[in-house]
Each structure stands twice: as structure tokens, then as C-alpha cells.
Short mmCIF file of C-alpha atoms in Angstrom, two decimals:
data_model
loop_
_atom_site.label_atom_id
_atom_site.label_comp_id
_atom_site.label_asym_id
_atom_site.label_seq_id
_atom_site.Cartn_x
_atom_site.Cartn_y
_atom_site.Cartn_z
CA MET A 192 -119.81 0.89 -6.19
CA PRO A 193 -120.87 -2.44 -7.01
CA GLN A 194 -120.56 -5.07 -4.42
CA ILE A 195 -117.89 -7.80 -5.12
CA LEU A 196 -118.84 -11.48 -4.73
CA ASN A 197 -116.80 -14.52 -4.24
CA ARG A 198 -117.00 -17.57 -6.09
CA SER A 199 -119.97 -18.83 -3.83
CA GLY A 200 -121.78 -15.72 -4.73
CA LEU A 201 -121.39 -14.39 -1.22
CA PRO A 202 -120.18 -10.81 -0.70
CA ILE A 203 -116.53 -10.35 0.18
CA LYS A 204 -115.61 -8.63 3.40
CA ARG A 205 -113.22 -5.68 3.09
CA ASP A 206 -110.54 -7.10 5.35
CA GLN A 207 -110.37 -10.13 3.13
CA ILE A 208 -109.39 -8.03 0.14
CA ALA A 209 -105.44 -8.07 -0.26
CA PRO A 210 -104.03 -4.82 -1.54
CA SER A 211 -102.78 -4.97 -4.98
CA ARG A 212 -99.04 -5.66 -5.23
CA ARG A 213 -96.97 -6.46 -8.19
CA VAL A 214 -94.98 -9.73 -7.52
CA ASP A 215 -91.43 -9.54 -8.88
CA VAL A 216 -90.83 -13.29 -9.63
CA ASP A 217 -87.27 -12.63 -10.73
CA GLU A 218 -86.37 -11.15 -7.33
CA ILE A 219 -87.79 -13.96 -5.41
CA GLU A 220 -85.78 -16.43 -7.48
CA GLN A 221 -82.63 -14.53 -7.03
CA THR A 222 -83.21 -14.23 -3.14
CA LEU A 223 -83.84 -17.91 -3.10
CA ALA A 224 -80.74 -18.86 -4.97
CA THR A 225 -78.45 -16.62 -2.77
CA GLN A 226 -79.92 -18.25 0.37
CA GLN A 227 -79.45 -21.74 -1.00
CA ASN A 228 -75.78 -20.79 -1.96
CA GLN A 229 -74.95 -19.72 1.40
CA ILE A 230 -76.63 -22.94 2.92
CA ASN A 231 -74.37 -24.87 0.66
CA GLN A 232 -71.22 -23.10 1.64
CA LYS A 233 -71.81 -23.59 5.17
CA ALA A 234 -72.67 -27.10 5.21
CA ASN A 235 -74.83 -29.53 3.43
CA ALA A 236 -77.23 -31.93 4.91
CA SER A 237 -75.05 -34.86 5.03
CA THR A 238 -72.23 -32.89 6.38
CA VAL A 239 -74.22 -31.46 9.27
CA GLY A 240 -75.60 -34.80 9.91
CA GLY A 241 -72.17 -36.43 10.11
CA LEU A 242 -70.81 -33.82 12.42
CA ALA A 243 -73.83 -33.98 14.62
CA THR A 244 -73.34 -37.81 14.72
CA ALA A 245 -69.64 -37.54 15.37
CA VAL A 246 -70.22 -35.03 18.22
CA ASN A 247 -72.75 -37.29 19.75
CA SER A 248 -70.50 -40.26 19.60
CA LYS A 249 -67.43 -38.59 21.02
CA ALA A 250 -68.92 -36.76 24.12
CA SER A 251 -72.23 -35.75 25.56
CA GLN A 252 -73.07 -32.15 25.92
CA SER A 253 -72.65 -32.43 29.77
CA SER A 254 -69.13 -33.79 29.42
CA VAL A 255 -68.17 -30.98 26.99
CA ASP A 256 -69.39 -28.53 29.44
CA THR A 257 -67.63 -30.08 32.37
CA LEU A 258 -64.42 -30.12 30.35
CA ALA A 259 -64.77 -26.68 29.37
CA GLY A 260 -65.18 -25.41 32.85
CA THR A 261 -62.14 -27.46 33.79
CA ILE A 262 -59.92 -25.85 31.15
CA ALA A 263 -61.16 -22.58 32.13
CA GLY A 264 -60.15 -23.10 35.87
CA LYS A 265 -56.83 -24.65 34.95
CA ALA A 266 -55.60 -22.08 32.43
CA ASP A 267 -56.93 -18.68 32.61
CA THR A 268 -56.14 -16.81 29.24
CA THR A 269 -55.63 -13.53 30.95
CA ALA A 270 -53.18 -15.08 33.41
CA LEU A 271 -51.17 -16.71 30.60
CA ALA A 272 -51.07 -13.37 28.73
CA SER A 273 -49.84 -11.51 31.82
CA LYS A 274 -47.17 -14.28 32.48
CA ALA A 275 -45.71 -14.52 28.91
CA ASN A 276 -46.04 -11.38 26.75
CA VAL A 277 -45.12 -11.88 23.22
CA SER A 278 -43.29 -8.53 23.10
CA ASP A 279 -41.29 -9.50 26.21
CA LEU A 280 -40.20 -12.81 24.75
CA ALA A 281 -39.22 -11.21 21.57
CA SER A 282 -37.06 -8.83 23.62
CA LYS A 283 -35.35 -11.56 25.36
CA ALA A 284 -34.46 -13.84 22.47
CA ASP A 285 -34.15 -11.94 19.32
CA VAL A 286 -34.64 -14.43 16.53
CA SER A 287 -32.12 -12.70 14.33
CA ALA A 288 -29.42 -12.75 17.08
CA LEU A 289 -29.87 -16.49 17.76
CA ALA A 290 -29.52 -16.90 13.89
CA ALA A 291 -26.28 -15.10 13.84
CA LYS A 292 -24.81 -16.97 16.70
CA ALA A 293 -25.42 -20.48 15.31
CA ASN A 294 -26.90 -21.05 11.96
CA SER A 295 -27.20 -24.54 10.43
CA SER A 296 -24.09 -24.07 8.05
CA ASP A 297 -21.90 -22.86 10.95
CA VAL A 298 -22.86 -25.86 13.12
CA THR A 299 -22.31 -28.29 10.46
CA ASN A 300 -18.91 -26.95 9.40
CA ALA A 301 -17.79 -26.72 12.82
CA LEU A 302 -18.82 -30.54 13.46
CA ALA A 303 -17.31 -31.58 10.39
CA THR A 304 -14.07 -29.87 11.41
CA LYS A 305 -13.86 -31.26 14.88
CA ALA A 306 -15.29 -34.88 14.19
CA ASP A 307 -14.69 -36.22 10.74
CA ALA A 308 -16.85 -39.29 10.23
CA SER A 309 -14.21 -41.26 8.14
CA ALA A 310 -11.40 -40.12 10.72
CA LEU A 311 -13.47 -41.37 13.71
CA ALA A 312 -14.08 -44.61 12.14
CA ALA A 313 -10.31 -45.17 11.41
CA LYS A 314 -9.53 -44.22 14.98
CA ALA A 315 -12.00 -46.08 16.97
CA SER A 316 -13.13 -49.15 15.34
CA THR A 317 -14.09 -52.15 17.23
CA SER A 318 -10.88 -54.09 16.22
CA ALA A 319 -8.72 -51.21 17.22
CA LEU A 320 -10.33 -50.72 20.66
CA ASN A 321 -9.97 -54.51 21.18
CA ALA A 322 -6.31 -54.35 20.25
CA LEU A 323 -5.88 -51.32 22.56
CA ALA A 324 -7.54 -53.28 25.54
CA ALA A 325 -5.26 -56.28 24.97
CA THR A 326 -2.19 -53.91 25.71
CA VAL A 327 -3.53 -52.47 28.83
CA PRO A 328 -2.11 -54.39 31.84
CA VAL A 329 -4.29 -55.56 34.69
CA ILE A 330 -3.86 -55.62 38.38
CA ALA A 331 -2.55 -58.96 39.56
CA ASP A 332 -4.67 -60.79 42.15
CA GLU A 333 -2.18 -63.51 42.89
CA ILE A 334 -0.06 -63.58 46.14
CA PRO A 335 3.46 -62.05 45.39
CA GLN A 336 6.23 -64.62 45.01
CA PRO A 337 9.14 -64.79 47.47
CA GLU A 338 12.65 -63.86 46.62
CA THR A 339 14.78 -66.56 44.93
CA THR A 340 18.41 -66.88 44.39
CA GLY A 341 19.46 -65.12 41.29
CA GLY A 342 16.21 -63.74 40.88
CA GLN A 343 13.50 -64.43 37.93
CA ALA A 344 11.80 -62.26 35.51
CA GLY A 345 8.16 -61.78 35.45
CA LEU A 346 6.06 -64.54 33.89
CA GLU A 347 2.84 -62.45 33.49
CA GLY A 348 3.66 -59.64 31.13
CA MET A 349 0.15 -58.10 31.24
CA LYS A 350 -0.22 -57.80 34.93
CA VAL A 351 1.30 -55.36 37.48
CA PRO A 352 1.27 -55.44 41.34
CA GLY A 353 -1.24 -53.50 43.27
CA ALA A 354 -0.18 -50.58 45.38
CA ARG A 355 -0.47 -52.49 48.62
CA HIS A 356 0.88 -55.82 47.54
CA GLN A 357 2.93 -57.66 50.22
CA HIS A 358 5.63 -60.27 49.69
CA PRO A 359 5.71 -63.26 51.94
CA ARG A 360 8.09 -63.15 55.02
CA LEU A 361 11.11 -65.12 54.84
CA THR A 362 12.22 -64.76 58.41
CA SER A 363 10.94 -65.50 61.87
CA THR A 364 11.93 -62.96 64.63
CA THR A 365 10.77 -63.71 68.06
CA GLY A 366 11.80 -62.33 71.54
CA ASN A 367 8.82 -62.50 74.03
CA PRO A 368 10.44 -62.45 77.54
CA ALA A 369 7.87 -64.61 78.81
CA SER A 370 8.97 -67.49 76.61
CA HIS A 371 12.54 -66.71 75.52
CA ILE A 372 14.17 -67.17 78.87
CA ILE A 373 16.49 -69.77 79.71
CA GLY A 374 15.13 -72.25 82.40
CA ALA A 375 17.01 -74.01 85.26
CA THR A 376 17.89 -76.89 82.87
CA GLY A 377 19.65 -74.47 80.56
CA LEU A 378 17.04 -74.86 77.83
CA ALA A 379 14.28 -72.75 76.20
CA THR A 380 11.53 -73.47 73.57
CA VAL A 381 11.42 -71.21 70.71
CA ALA A 382 8.23 -71.20 68.34
CA PHE A 383 8.78 -69.81 64.73
CA THR A 384 6.24 -67.31 63.31
CA GLN A 385 6.24 -69.34 60.10
CA ALA A 386 6.94 -73.00 59.10
CA PHE A 387 10.18 -73.73 57.10
CA ASP A 388 10.33 -76.52 54.50
CA ALA A 389 13.99 -77.02 55.55
CA PHE A 390 15.69 -76.06 58.86
CA PRO A 391 16.38 -72.53 58.95
CA GLY A 392 19.55 -70.45 59.78
CA THR A 393 19.27 -69.20 63.35
CA VAL A 394 20.90 -66.37 65.30
CA PHE A 395 20.36 -65.84 69.05
CA THR A 396 21.13 -62.67 70.93
CA GLU A 397 21.16 -62.13 74.56
CA VAL A 398 19.08 -59.14 75.60
CA PRO A 399 18.51 -57.24 78.81
CA PRO A 400 15.90 -59.01 81.08
CA PRO A 401 12.77 -57.12 82.07
CA THR A 402 14.07 -56.66 85.37
CA GLY A 403 17.73 -56.73 86.89
CA VAL A 404 20.93 -56.28 85.30
CA MET A 405 22.73 -58.22 82.60
CA PRO A 406 25.80 -60.44 83.79
CA ALA A 407 29.28 -59.41 82.84
CA GLN A 408 30.00 -62.48 80.94
CA PRO A 409 28.25 -63.17 77.76
CA ALA A 410 25.92 -65.92 77.00
CA ASN A 411 26.40 -68.59 74.26
CA PHE A 412 23.63 -70.40 72.53
CA ARG A 413 22.99 -73.40 70.27
CA VAL A 414 19.99 -75.33 68.63
CA GLU A 415 19.72 -78.40 70.99
CA SER A 416 17.01 -79.93 68.61
CA TRP A 417 14.34 -78.85 66.03
CA ILE A 418 10.61 -79.08 66.50
CA ARG A 419 8.73 -80.33 63.43
CA GLU A 420 5.23 -80.66 62.33
CA THR A 421 3.93 -84.23 63.27
CA MET A 422 3.08 -86.09 60.07
CA THR A 423 1.55 -89.77 59.70
CA PRO A 424 3.71 -91.71 58.68
CA ALA A 425 7.04 -90.25 59.32
CA PRO A 426 9.09 -88.36 58.35
CA SER A 427 8.04 -85.24 60.22
CA GLY A 428 6.86 -82.13 58.38
CA LYS A 429 8.09 -78.45 58.21
CA TYR A 430 10.35 -77.00 60.92
CA VAL A 431 8.21 -74.95 63.38
CA GLY A 432 10.46 -74.21 66.20
CA CYS A 433 13.47 -75.29 68.22
CA VAL A 434 15.00 -76.14 71.57
CA VAL A 435 17.61 -73.63 72.68
CA ARG A 436 20.35 -74.26 75.33
CA ALA A 437 22.61 -71.56 76.64
CA TRP A 438 25.86 -71.38 78.75
CA ARG A 439 27.47 -68.28 80.40
CA GLY A 440 31.13 -67.69 80.27
CA ARG A 441 33.11 -67.43 83.52
CA ASN A 442 36.53 -66.19 84.69
CA LEU A 443 39.60 -68.40 84.99
CA PRO A 444 40.45 -69.72 88.49
CA VAL A 445 42.44 -67.50 90.68
CA ILE A 446 45.91 -68.99 91.32
CA SER A 447 48.22 -67.43 94.21
CA LEU A 448 51.42 -66.41 92.83
CA LEU A 449 53.14 -67.35 96.04
CA THR A 450 51.54 -70.94 95.91
CA GLY A 451 52.88 -71.51 92.41
CA LEU A 452 56.33 -70.39 93.39
CA LEU A 453 56.62 -72.68 96.55
CA SER A 454 55.59 -75.75 94.40
CA LEU A 455 57.65 -77.54 91.86
CA LEU A 456 58.20 -74.61 89.70
CA GLY A 457 54.50 -73.91 90.10
CA VAL A 458 53.76 -75.92 87.13
CA ASN A 459 51.81 -78.78 88.81
CA THR A 460 49.57 -76.31 90.65
CA ILE A 461 48.57 -74.29 87.59
CA ILE A 462 48.07 -77.59 85.48
CA THR A 463 45.81 -78.97 88.34
CA ALA A 464 43.71 -75.71 88.50
CA LEU A 465 43.13 -75.46 84.90
CA THR A 466 42.47 -79.29 84.28
CA GLY A 467 38.86 -79.86 83.53
CA PHE A 468 38.02 -76.08 83.85
CA ASP A 469 35.11 -75.12 81.62
CA PRO A 470 35.32 -71.40 80.73
CA PHE A 471 31.56 -71.55 79.65
CA GLY A 472 30.23 -73.67 82.47
CA ALA A 473 28.49 -70.94 84.44
CA PRO A 474 24.73 -71.40 84.35
CA ALA A 475 22.53 -69.10 82.09
CA THR A 476 19.35 -69.47 83.98
CA GLY A 477 17.24 -66.44 83.57
CA THR A 478 18.84 -65.30 80.36
CA THR A 479 16.50 -63.57 77.83
CA PHE A 480 17.14 -63.62 74.20
CA THR A 481 15.77 -63.07 70.78
CA CYS A 482 15.76 -65.59 67.97
CA VAL A 483 16.09 -64.79 64.27
CA ALA A 484 15.29 -67.83 62.00
CA VAL A 485 15.95 -67.17 58.20
CA LYS A 486 14.90 -69.36 55.19
CA ARG A 487 17.84 -70.84 53.64
CA SER A 488 18.79 -69.76 50.19
CA ASP A 489 20.27 -73.09 49.20
CA VAL A 490 16.74 -74.69 49.30
CA VAL A 491 14.22 -73.83 46.79
#
């Protein structure tokens, strides 16, 4: 077998001799085209580069790894799956059942029946509400007026009195035994519980004393003088009290029938006994009483 030489004229070693093989150029080109097509479908160079740049700008690999670990610790997929099984949810809330209970058309029709937009606009417009509010009375915060002769209609038609309103008192009623007691002079001082513009009407009534027994004969009272607010200059102001004088009744003097007969027909003796006799001359010291003073209706 003749020896094979290379271009330099040196003999060629056996292991440098490549086995003869037929190269299929078409097959190589087809394989390269297929691989290129796959690469193009996955991503071209610009896309891959853009993604890499975007990923690098958004978060580092270490941050992504840390976040992935946190998510894995917070929400275990297996645990979630055990808590809410899709089939269990489906059995609890059937979509078709819900649809049967309230579909869109039913809800729309029901709402349209219950609350028509035009009807609402007609019933509760701003002007209608304002007009309604104007007809609603409010609770009056003024002090109630006192009574008046002949009465008077209310002036505030849109106000009503509150449940606990109080009218001003027109009377003064007093009777404290410590102050309403006739002294040795036959007088006592009464202080009214309110002031009167004009002197009031008064009524005095004897009442039993705190201790002891009431006398057999009644007591009589009168206003000796009025007590008024002091004003400068005069006249004085409102009537705030009065000074009361009291007397007690007494029996007629006892005249012996025999003495009357022995005298000149008894007339002189009787006349003498009754002359100057005061039937209300007994002292009323210690008498307790009450005083009612009433605002006069003839004074506005």
C-alpha cells in the first residue's frame, strides 16, 4: 500500500486520517433553520436584552429570592388548598341557584316598581322638602305668658309649648309660723313670694298654732300698710309685702238681770255697760295665719 504524504511531503499518520463520510448539506441547513426558528419564537436578542435590563432595574436577585421566601412563608399553597376546596365552594353556593334567585332583569324590574325615578323626583324635590319643613312647628323656647282677662290667641302659629313648660305663678301663698304670727303690738309682717306691679288682693286665714289650742273667738285681719320696693326717685316700685293687723272677737259684757230690774227700768245700766264696748277688742297676740296675695285682674 503506497504511503500517503501530506502537502509538505511528510507521511500522514493513521490517526490523522478522518473516516470517509458523506456530508448532507441539505440536512445541515434544515437543522440550522429549525433551531433558528425556535430561537426566534422564544425571544430575539433585543427582547432578551430588554427583559434582562428591566429585571435588573426592578429588583436584584437577592431581593427576589427574599420576597419569594416571604411569600412562601405567608401563604402555603397546600394550606390554602385545604382551607378552600373548589368543589366545596361550588356545593355551598350554586351559581345556577344564585342566578335563579336574583337575575339582573328581576332586580331591575323590582327596583323600577318600588322606586320610579320620576315619581321620586315629584315626591321629594328640594322645593317640596323646604315647603314641608316650613309647615312643621318647632318647640317654643320663650317663657309662657301669664293668663289675661278675656284670653288671647297664640301669636306664634308655628311654635308649640314643650312637654314641661311652666306658666308664671300669679299668686303668693305664705304661712310660715315663724313669721306669720301676730306680735304683742297686734301686727305682723308678710313678705310675698313674688312682686306685684299693683297692690294685690289678699286673704288672711287663722290657722292652728304649732303648740296650744285655737281660741274660741275668731280673729280678724286687715292690711295695715304695703311694703314696696325702694326706688330713687319716688314713687316706690313693686309691691313685695304688707304689714298685717289682727284683732280677736270677744263676748258681750255680762249684765245681771236683777241689777237691771232694780234700776230705772234697767235701761241705764244696759246702756252704760255697752257704751264704748268693742266686740273685736280682744288681743290677737300669738295668732298664726296664712296670707294669699293674688294678682289683680283689673291691672294688665
